[in-house]
Coordinates of C-alpha atoms and ligand atoms in Angstrom, one line a residue:
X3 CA 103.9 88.7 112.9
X4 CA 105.2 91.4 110.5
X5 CA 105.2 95.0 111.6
X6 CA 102.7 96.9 111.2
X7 CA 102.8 100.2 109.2
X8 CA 101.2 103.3 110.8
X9 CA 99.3 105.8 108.3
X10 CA 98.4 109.0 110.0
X11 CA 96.1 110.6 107.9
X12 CA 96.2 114.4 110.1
X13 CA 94.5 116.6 108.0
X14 CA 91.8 115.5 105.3
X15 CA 89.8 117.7 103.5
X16 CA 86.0 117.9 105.2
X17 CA 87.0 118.0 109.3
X18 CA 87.4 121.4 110.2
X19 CA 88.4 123.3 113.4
X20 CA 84.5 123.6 114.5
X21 CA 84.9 119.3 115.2
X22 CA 88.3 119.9 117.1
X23 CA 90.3 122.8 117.3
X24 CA 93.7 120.7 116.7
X25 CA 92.9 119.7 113.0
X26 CA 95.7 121.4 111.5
X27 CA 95.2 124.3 108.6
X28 CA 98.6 126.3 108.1
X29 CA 102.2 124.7 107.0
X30 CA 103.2 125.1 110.7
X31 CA 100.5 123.4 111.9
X32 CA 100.6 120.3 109.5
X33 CA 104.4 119.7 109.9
X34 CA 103.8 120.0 113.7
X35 CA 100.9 117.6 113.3
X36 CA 102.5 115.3 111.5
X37 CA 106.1 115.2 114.0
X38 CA 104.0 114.6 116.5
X39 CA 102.3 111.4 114.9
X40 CA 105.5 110.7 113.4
X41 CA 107.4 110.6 116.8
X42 CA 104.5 108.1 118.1
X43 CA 105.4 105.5 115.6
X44 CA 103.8 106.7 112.2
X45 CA 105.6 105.7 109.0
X46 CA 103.8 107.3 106.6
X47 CA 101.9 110.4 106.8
X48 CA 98.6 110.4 104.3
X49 CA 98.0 114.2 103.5
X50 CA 95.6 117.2 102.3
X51 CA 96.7 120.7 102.1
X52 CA 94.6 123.9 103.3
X53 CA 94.7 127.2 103.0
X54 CA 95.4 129.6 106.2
X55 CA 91.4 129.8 106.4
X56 CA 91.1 125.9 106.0
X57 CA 89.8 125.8 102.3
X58 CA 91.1 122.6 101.1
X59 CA 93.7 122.8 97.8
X60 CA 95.5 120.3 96.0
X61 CA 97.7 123.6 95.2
X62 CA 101.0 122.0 94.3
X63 CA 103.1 125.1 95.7
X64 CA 100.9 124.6 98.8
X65 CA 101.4 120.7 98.8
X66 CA 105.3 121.6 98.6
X67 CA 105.5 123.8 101.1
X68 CA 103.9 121.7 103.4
X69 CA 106.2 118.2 102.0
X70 CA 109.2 120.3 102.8
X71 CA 107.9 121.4 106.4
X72 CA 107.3 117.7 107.2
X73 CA 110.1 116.2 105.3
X74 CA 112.0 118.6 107.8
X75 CA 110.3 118.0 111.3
X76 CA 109.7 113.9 109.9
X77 CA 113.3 112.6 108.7
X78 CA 112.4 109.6 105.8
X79 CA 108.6 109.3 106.6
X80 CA 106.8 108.2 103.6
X81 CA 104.4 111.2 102.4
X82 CA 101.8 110.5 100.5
X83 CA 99.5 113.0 99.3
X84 CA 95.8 112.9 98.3
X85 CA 94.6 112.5 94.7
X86 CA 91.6 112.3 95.9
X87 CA 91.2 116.0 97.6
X88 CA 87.9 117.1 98.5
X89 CA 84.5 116.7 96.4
X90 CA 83.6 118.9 93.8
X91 CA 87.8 119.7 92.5
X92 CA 87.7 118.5 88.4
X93 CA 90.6 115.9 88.4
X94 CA 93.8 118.2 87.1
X95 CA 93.0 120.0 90.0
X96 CA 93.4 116.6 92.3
X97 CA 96.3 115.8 90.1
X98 CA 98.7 118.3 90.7
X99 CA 100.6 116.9 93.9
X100 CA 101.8 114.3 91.3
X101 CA 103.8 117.3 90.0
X102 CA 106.0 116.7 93.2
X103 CA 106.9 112.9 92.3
X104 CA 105.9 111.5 96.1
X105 CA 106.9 108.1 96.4
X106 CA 103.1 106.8 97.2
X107 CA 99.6 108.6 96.8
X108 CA 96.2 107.9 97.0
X109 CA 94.4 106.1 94.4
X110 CA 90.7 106.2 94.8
X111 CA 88.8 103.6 92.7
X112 CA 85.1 104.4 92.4
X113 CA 82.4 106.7 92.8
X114 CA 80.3 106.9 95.6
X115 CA 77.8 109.1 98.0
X116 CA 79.9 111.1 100.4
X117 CA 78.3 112.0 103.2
X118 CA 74.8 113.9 103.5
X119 CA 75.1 115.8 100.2
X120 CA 77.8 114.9 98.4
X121 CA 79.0 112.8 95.9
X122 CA 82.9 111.8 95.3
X123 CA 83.6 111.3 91.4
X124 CA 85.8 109.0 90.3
X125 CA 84.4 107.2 87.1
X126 CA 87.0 104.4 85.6
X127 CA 88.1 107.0 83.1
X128 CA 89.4 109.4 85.8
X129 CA 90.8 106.2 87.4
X130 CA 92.9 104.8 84.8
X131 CA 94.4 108.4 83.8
X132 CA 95.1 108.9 87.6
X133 CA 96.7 105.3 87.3
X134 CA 98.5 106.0 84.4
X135 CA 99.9 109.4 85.4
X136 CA 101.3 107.2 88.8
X137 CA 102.8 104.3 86.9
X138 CA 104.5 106.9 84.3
X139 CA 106.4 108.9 87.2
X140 CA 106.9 105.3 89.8
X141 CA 105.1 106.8 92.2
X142 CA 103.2 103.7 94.2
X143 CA 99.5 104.1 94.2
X144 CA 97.2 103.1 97.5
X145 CA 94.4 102.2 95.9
X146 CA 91.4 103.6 98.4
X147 CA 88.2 101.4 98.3
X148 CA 84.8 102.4 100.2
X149 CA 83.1 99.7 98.8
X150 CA 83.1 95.8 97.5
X151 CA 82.5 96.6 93.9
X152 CA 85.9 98.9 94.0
X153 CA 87.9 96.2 94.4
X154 CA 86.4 94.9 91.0
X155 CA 87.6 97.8 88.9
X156 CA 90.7 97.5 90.6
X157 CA 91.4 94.0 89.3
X158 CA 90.4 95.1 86.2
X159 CA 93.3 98.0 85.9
X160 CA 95.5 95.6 87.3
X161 CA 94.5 92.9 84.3
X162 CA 94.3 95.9 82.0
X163 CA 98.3 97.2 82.9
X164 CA 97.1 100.1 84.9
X165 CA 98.2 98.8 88.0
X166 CA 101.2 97.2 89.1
X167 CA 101.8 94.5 91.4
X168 CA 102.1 93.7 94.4
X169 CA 98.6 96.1 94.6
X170 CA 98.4 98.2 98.2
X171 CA 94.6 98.7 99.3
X172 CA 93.4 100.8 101.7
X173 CA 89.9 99.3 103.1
X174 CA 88.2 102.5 104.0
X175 CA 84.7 101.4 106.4
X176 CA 82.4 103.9 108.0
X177 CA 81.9 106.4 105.2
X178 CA 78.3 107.5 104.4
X179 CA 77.4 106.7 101.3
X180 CA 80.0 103.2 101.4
X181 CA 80.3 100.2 103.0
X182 CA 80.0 99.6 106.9
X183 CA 82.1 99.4 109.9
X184 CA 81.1 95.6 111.1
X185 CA 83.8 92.4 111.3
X186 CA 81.5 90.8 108.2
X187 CA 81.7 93.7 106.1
X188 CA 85.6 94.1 106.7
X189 CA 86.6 90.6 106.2
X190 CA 84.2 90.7 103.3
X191 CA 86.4 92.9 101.7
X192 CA 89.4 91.6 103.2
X193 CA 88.8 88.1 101.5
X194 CA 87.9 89.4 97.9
X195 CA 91.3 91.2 97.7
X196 CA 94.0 90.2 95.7
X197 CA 96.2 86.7 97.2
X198 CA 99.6 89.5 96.9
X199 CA 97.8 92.4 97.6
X200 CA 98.5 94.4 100.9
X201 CA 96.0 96.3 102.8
X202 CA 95.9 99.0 105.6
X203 CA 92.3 99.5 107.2
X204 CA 90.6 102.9 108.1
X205 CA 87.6 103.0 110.2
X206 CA 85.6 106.1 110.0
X207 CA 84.6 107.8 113.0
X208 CA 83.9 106.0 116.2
X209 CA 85.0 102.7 113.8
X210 CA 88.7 103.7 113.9
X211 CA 90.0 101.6 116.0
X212 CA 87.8 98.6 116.0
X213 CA 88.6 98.3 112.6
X214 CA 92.6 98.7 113.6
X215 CA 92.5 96.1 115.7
X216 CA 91.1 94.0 112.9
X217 CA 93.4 95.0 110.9
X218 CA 96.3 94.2 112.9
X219 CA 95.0 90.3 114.2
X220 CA 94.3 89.9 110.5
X221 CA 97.9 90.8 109.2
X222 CA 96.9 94.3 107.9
X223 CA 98.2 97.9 108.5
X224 CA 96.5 100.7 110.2
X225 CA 95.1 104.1 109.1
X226 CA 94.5 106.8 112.0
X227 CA 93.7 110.9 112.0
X228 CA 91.9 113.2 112.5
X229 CA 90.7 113.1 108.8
X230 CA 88.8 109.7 109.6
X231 CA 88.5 110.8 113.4
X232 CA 88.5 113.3 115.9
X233 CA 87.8 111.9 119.1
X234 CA 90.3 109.8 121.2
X235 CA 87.3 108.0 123.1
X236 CA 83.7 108.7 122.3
X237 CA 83.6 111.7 125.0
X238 CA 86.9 112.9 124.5
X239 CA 88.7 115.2 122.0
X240 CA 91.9 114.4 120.7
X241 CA 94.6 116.7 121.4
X242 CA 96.5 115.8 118.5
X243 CA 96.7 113.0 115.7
X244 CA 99.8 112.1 117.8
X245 CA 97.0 111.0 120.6
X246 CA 95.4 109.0 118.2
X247 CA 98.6 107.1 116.8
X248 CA 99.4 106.6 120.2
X249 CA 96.7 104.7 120.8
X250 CA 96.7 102.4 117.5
X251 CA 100.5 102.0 118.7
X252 CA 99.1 100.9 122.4
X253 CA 96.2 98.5 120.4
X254 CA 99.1 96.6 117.8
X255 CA 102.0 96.3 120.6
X256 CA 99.2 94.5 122.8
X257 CA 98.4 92.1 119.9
X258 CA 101.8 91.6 119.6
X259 CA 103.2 94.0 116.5
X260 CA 105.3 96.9 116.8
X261 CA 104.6 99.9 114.2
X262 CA 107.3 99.5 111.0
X263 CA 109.8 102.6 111.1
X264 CA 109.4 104.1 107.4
X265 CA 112.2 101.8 105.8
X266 CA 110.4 98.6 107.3
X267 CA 107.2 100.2 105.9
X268 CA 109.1 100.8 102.5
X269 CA 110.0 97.1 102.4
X270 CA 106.5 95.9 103.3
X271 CA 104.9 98.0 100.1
X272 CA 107.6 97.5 97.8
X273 CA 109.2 101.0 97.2
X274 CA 112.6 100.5 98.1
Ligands
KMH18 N1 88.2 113.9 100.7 C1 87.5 112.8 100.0 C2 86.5 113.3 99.1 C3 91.8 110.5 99.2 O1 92.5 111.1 100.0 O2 92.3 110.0 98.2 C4 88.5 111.9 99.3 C5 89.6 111.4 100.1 C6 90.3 110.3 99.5 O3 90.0 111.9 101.1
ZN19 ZN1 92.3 111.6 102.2

């Protein structure tokens, strides 16, 4: 079977040092977060950017900083930066790592409830400018779905020009407020994507890596971090994201797929 790319998503925007102490805040901390997660077999390195104190920015002198620290520590990983930053942030806000012309970034296709009290706005306007600002500057777009009906609007942006192809999805399950964690509601997504699309699968939570292994018997790549998940095993901690790759590494090799280094990955999305 193909190899399978590794995302390590190390950062995010809501998980804070009161859920584990390792979720990384300053430049030193992120580039060390993502070396280690990088040296366990990550390829590309899904990111957020906080402040000292842990307020998440999409600062792009912040986002910078921290792309340089990694690009450093992580020789060729594939960094791709969050459009979608935390809830609340008007959308030139979220736009601004964009300024930086990464090779990938997020692309998040719908609105939905996030979480207890939050909601995560993204109505098809702010989709197809996002879109458009990715195509203009050939920066490849994963386009993040929580739910079924995302996929729809993003088969309409791809009819519409918005999108190129071969499309990259990431299947994101587990999120309150989206769709669930179980095998029928991940191949129910799986099987209403795109015939040439490809797809990496993040399970939120104590989903993570059920929802890797699916991903990997099913010909998919795999999201893990702490910004899906802190815990290693449902008692234990994580030390690092590095843990958690570790263990998505341990999970493919034993269904028979080693992790893509960042030029295999590059081949397998189409950005070379
Ligand atoms: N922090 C969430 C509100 C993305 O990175 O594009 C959105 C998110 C998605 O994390
Ligand atoms: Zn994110």
């Amino acid at each position: 079977m193909e190899k399978v790319i590794i995302t390590a998503a190390i950062c995010g925007a809501e998980v804070t040092k009161e859920h584990n102490n390792n979720v990384p805040y300053t430049v030193r901390e992120i580039a060390g977060e993502a070396r280690r997660s990088y040296e366990a077999g990550a390829a590309v390195i899904h990111l957020h950017v906080r402040l000292d104190d842990g307020t998440p920015t999409q600062d792009a002198d912040r986002f910078k900083e921290c792309m340089e620290a990694i690009r450093e520590k992580c020789p060729g990983v594939i960094i791709q930066p969050s459009t979608g930053g935390a809830t609340g942030m008007s959308n030139e806000e979220r736009l601004q790592p964009l300024k930086l012309s990464p090779e990938m970034a997020t692309l998040d296709c719908g609105t939905l409830n996030f979480g207890e009290d939050e909601i995560f706005i993204n109505t098809i306007e702010t989709i197809k400018c996002f879109a458009e600002r990715m195509k203009e500057n050939d920066i490849k777009p994963e386009i993040e779905v929580f739910d079924r009906s995302m996929i729809n609007t993003a088969f309409h942006l791809i009819k519409k020009g918005y999108i190129d192809t071969p499309p990259h999805f990431n299947l994101v399950l587990g999120v309150k407020g989206g769709i669930g964690a179980s095998l029928s509601e991940f191949s129910f997504l799986k099987e209403s994507l795109p015939s040439d699309a490809t797809f990496t699968a993040t399970g939120i939570g104590r989903h993570q890596f059920n929802i890797a292994a699916m991903a990997v018997v099913t010909g998919g790549h795999i999201r893990v971090g702490f910004e899906d998940n802190v815990y290693l095993s449902p008692e234990n901690l994580a030390d690092s994201n590095g843990c958690l790759v570790d263990k998505a590494v341990r999970i493919a090799m034993e269904l028979g797929r080693e992790p893509a280094s960042p030029d295999e990955a590059r081949k397998i999305l189409n950005i070379l």
